[in-house]
Short mmCIF file of C-alpha atoms in Angstrom, two decimals:
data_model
loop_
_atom_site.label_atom_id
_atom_site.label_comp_id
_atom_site.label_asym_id
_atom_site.label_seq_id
_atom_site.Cartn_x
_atom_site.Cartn_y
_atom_site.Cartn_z
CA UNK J 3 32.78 131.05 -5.72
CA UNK J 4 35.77 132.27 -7.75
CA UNK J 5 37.85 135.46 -5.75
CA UNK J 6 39.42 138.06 -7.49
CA UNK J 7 41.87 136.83 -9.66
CA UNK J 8 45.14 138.78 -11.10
CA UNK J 9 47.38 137.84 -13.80
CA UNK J 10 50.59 137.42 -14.77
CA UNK J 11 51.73 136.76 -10.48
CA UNK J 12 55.31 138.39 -10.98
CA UNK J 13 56.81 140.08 -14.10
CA UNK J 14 60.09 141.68 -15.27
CA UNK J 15 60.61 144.30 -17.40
CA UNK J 16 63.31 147.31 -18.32
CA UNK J 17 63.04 151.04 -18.18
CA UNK J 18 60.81 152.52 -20.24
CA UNK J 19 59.06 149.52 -21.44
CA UNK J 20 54.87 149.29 -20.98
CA UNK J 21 53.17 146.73 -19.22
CA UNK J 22 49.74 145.21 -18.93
CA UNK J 23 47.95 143.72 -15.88
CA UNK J 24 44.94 142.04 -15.58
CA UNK J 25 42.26 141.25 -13.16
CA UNK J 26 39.04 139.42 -13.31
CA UNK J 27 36.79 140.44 -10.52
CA UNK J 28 34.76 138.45 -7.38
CA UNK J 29 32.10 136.78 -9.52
CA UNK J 30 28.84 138.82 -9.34
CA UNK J 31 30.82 142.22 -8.55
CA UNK J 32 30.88 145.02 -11.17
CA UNK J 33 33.56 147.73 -10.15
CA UNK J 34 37.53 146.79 -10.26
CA UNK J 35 40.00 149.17 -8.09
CA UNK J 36 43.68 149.08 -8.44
CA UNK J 37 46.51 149.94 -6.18
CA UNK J 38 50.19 150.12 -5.82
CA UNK J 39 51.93 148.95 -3.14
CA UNK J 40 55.83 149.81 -2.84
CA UNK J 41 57.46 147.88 -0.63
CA UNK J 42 57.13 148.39 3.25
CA UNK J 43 54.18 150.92 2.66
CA UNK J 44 50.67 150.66 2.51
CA UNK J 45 48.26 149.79 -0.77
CA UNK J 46 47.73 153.76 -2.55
CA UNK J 47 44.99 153.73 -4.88
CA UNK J 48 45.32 154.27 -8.61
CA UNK J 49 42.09 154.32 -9.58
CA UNK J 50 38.32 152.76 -10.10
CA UNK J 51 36.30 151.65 -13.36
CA UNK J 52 32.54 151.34 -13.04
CA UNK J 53 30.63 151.01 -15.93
CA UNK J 54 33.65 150.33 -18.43
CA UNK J 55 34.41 154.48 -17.21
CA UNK J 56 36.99 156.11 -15.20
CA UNK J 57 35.00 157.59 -12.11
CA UNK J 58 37.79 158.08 -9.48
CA UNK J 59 41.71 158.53 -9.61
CA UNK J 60 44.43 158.78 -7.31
CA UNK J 61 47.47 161.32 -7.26
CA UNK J 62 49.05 159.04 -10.51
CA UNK J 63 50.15 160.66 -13.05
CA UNK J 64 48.73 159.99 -17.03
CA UNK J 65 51.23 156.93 -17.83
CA UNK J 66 48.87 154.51 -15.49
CA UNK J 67 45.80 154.20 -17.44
CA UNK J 68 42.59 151.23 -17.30
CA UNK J 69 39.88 149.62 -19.13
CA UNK J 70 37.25 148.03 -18.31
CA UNK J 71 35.50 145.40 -20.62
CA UNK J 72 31.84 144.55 -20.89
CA UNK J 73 32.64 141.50 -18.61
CA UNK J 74 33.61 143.49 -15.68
CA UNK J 75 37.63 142.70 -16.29
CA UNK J 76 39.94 145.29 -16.02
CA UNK J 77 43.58 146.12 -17.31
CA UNK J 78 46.14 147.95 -15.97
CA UNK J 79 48.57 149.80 -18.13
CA UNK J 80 51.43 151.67 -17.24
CA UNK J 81 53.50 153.50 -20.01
CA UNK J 82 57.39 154.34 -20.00
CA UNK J 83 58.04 152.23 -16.84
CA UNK J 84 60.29 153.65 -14.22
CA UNK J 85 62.48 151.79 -11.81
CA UNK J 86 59.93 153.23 -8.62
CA UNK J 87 57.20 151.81 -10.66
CA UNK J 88 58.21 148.06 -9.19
CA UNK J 89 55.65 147.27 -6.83
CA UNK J 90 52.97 144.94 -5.89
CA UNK J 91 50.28 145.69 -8.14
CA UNK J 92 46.49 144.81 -6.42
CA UNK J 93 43.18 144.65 -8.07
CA UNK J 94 40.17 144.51 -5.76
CA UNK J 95 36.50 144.30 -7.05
CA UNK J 96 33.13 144.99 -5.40
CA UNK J 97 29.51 145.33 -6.45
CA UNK J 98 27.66 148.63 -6.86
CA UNK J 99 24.76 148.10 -4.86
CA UNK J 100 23.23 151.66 -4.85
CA UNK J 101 24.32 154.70 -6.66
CA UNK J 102 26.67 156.12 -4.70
CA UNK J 103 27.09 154.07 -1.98
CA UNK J 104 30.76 152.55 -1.21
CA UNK J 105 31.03 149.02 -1.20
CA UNK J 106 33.23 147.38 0.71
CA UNK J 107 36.28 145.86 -1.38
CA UNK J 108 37.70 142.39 -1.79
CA UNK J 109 41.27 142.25 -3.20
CA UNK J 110 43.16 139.93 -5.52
CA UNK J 111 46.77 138.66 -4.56
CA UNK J 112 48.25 140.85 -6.57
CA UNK J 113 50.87 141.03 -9.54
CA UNK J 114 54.36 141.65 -8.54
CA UNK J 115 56.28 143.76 -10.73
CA UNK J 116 59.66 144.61 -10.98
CA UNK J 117 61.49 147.07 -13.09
CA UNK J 118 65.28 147.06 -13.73
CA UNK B 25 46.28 160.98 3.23
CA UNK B 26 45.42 158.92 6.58
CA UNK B 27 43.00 159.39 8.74
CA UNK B 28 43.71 156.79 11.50
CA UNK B 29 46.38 156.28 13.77
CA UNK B 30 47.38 152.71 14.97
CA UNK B 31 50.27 151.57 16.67
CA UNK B 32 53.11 150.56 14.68
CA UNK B 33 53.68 147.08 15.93
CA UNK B 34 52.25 144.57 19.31
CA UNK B 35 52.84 141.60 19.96
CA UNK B 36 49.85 138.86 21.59
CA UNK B 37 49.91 135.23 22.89
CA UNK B 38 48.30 132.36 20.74
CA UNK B 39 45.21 131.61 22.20
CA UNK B 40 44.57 134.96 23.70
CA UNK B 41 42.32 137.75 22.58
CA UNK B 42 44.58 140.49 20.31
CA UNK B 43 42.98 144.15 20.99
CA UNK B 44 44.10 146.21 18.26
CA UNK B 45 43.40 150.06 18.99
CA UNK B 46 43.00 152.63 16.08
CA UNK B 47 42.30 156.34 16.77
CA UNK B 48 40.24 158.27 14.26
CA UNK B 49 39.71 161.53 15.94
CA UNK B 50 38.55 163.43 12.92
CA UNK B 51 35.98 160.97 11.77
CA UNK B 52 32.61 162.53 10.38
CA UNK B 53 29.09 161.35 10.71
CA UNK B 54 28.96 159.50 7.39
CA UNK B 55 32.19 157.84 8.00
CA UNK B 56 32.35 154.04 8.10
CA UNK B 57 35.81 152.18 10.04
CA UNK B 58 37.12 149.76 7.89
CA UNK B 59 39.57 146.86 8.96
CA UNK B 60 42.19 144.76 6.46
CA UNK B 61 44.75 142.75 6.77
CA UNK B 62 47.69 142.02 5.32
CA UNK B 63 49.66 138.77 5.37
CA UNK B 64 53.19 138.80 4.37
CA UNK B 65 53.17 139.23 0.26
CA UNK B 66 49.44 138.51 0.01
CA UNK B 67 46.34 141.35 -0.66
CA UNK B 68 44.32 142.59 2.03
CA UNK B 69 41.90 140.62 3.37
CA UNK B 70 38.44 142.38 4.33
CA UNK B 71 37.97 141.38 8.02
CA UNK B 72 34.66 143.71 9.15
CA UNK B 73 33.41 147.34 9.29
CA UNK B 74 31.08 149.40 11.00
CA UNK B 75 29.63 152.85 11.11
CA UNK B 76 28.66 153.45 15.30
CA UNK B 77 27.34 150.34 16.58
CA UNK B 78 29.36 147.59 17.65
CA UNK B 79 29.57 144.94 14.68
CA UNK B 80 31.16 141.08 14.91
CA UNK B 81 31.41 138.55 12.53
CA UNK B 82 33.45 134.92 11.94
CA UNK B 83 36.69 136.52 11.90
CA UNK B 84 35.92 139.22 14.56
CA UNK B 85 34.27 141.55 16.50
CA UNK B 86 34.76 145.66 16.53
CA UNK B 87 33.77 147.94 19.12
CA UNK B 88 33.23 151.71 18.42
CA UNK B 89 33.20 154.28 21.25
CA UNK B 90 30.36 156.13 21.69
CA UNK B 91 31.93 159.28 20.46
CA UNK B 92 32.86 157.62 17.42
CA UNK B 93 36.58 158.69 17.78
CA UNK B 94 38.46 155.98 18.30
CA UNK B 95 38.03 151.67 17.58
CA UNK B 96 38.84 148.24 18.58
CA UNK B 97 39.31 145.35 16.59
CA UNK B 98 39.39 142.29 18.62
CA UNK B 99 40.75 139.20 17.68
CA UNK B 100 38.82 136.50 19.99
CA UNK B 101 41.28 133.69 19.77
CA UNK B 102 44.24 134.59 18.11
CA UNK B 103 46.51 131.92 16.28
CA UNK B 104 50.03 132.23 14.61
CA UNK B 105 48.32 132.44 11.35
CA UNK B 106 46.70 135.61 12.19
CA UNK B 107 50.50 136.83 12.06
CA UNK B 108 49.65 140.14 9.83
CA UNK B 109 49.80 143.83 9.26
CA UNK B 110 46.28 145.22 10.32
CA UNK B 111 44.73 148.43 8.64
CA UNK B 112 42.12 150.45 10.04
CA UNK B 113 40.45 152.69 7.74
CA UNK B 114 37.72 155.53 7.94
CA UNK B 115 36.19 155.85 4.47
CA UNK B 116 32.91 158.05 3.51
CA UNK B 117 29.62 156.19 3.14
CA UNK B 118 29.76 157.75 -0.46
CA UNK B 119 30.94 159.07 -3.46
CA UNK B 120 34.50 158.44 -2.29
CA UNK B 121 35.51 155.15 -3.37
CA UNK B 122 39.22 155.17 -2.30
CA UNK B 123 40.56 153.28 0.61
CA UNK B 124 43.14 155.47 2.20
CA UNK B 125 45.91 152.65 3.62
CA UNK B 126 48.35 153.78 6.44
CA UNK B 127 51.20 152.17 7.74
CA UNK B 128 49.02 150.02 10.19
CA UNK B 129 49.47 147.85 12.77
CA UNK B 130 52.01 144.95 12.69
CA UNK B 131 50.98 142.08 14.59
CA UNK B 132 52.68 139.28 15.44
CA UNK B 133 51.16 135.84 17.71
CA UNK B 134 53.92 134.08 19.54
CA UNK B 135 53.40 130.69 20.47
#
């Protein structure tokens, strides 16, 4: 039973550059979360697709943005990269078993990024 | 914004129980207690939740007071790879779907 899986693990990039992350939930879940985690802090959460939509966001501003594809996987973009964006970037996925209800989450290992 | 409050670090004994306390004082009715782990560079690892009664699975057992404000999770035999940051979380039984991550609990099994 494949976990949630993240991709690329680490990644390098420059100032104002974009990047994409991706994550292929938990098999059998439908709902992908993603957080940052800085280092020495705790995971904050970005945000959650459900149903290829949008449905909940967390204090980030517009250049982090998602998809969701018909498969359940999920990208993370974020746009004009800053150096405080490096973090460890987590994707966790669970299944939506009644409107409504939270489910609880199981996390990837995450994508390391770094900005310089 | 947090909701819990754990104590930053504790150390524990391989072989022994590790009681991990976590004080959520605020918590509502509808509020579930969440626990994660952490292990150096990894993601969390779900390791059990519960709502008010007392709840235990493979990995370990929590105990909720009766007034709901404050938790327990108990580690039954710990080992060095338990070696972790521990997170208790309170999180609505709906229509939030957020977990709210705090500094937690460093824990660390000495041989």
């Amino acid at each position: 039973d494949a976990g949630v899986t993240q991709s690329p693990t680490h990644l390098i990039k420059t100032r104002g550059q974009q990047v994409t992350l991706r994550c292929s939930p938990k098999s059998g879940h439908d709902t992908v979360s993603w957080y940052q985690q800085a280092l020495g802090q705790g995971p904050q959460f970005i945000f959650q697709y459900y149903e290829e939509e949008e449905r909940q966001r967390g204090n980030f501003p517009d250049r982090f943005s998602g998809h969701q594809f018909p498969n359940y996987s999920s990208e993370l973009n974020v746009n004009a990269l800053l150096l405080g964006d490096s973090a460890l970037y987590l994707c966790a996925s669970s299944l939506e078993q009644v409107a409504g209800v939270t489910e609880t989450q199981y996390f990837g290992p995450g994508t390391r990024l770094l900005v310089l | 914004d947090a909701k819990t409050t754990q104590p930053p670090s504790m150390d524990c004994a391989e072989g022994r129980a590790a009681n991990l306390p976590c004080n959520h004082s605020t918590i509502s009715g509808n509020e579930y207690v969440y626990w994660y782990r952490q292990i150096h560079s990894q993601g969390p690892q779900y390791i059990i939740h519960g709502l008010k009664n007392n709840e235990t699975n493979e990995m370990a057992s929590l105990i909720i007071t009766e007034d709901r404000k404050s938790s327990t999770l108990i580690l039954p035999h710990a080992t060095l790879r338990d070696t972790a940051v521990y997170y208790c979380i309170v999180r609505p039984s709906r229509n939030d779907y957020k977990l709210s991550f705090g500094a937690g609990t460093t824990v660390t099994v000495r041989a």
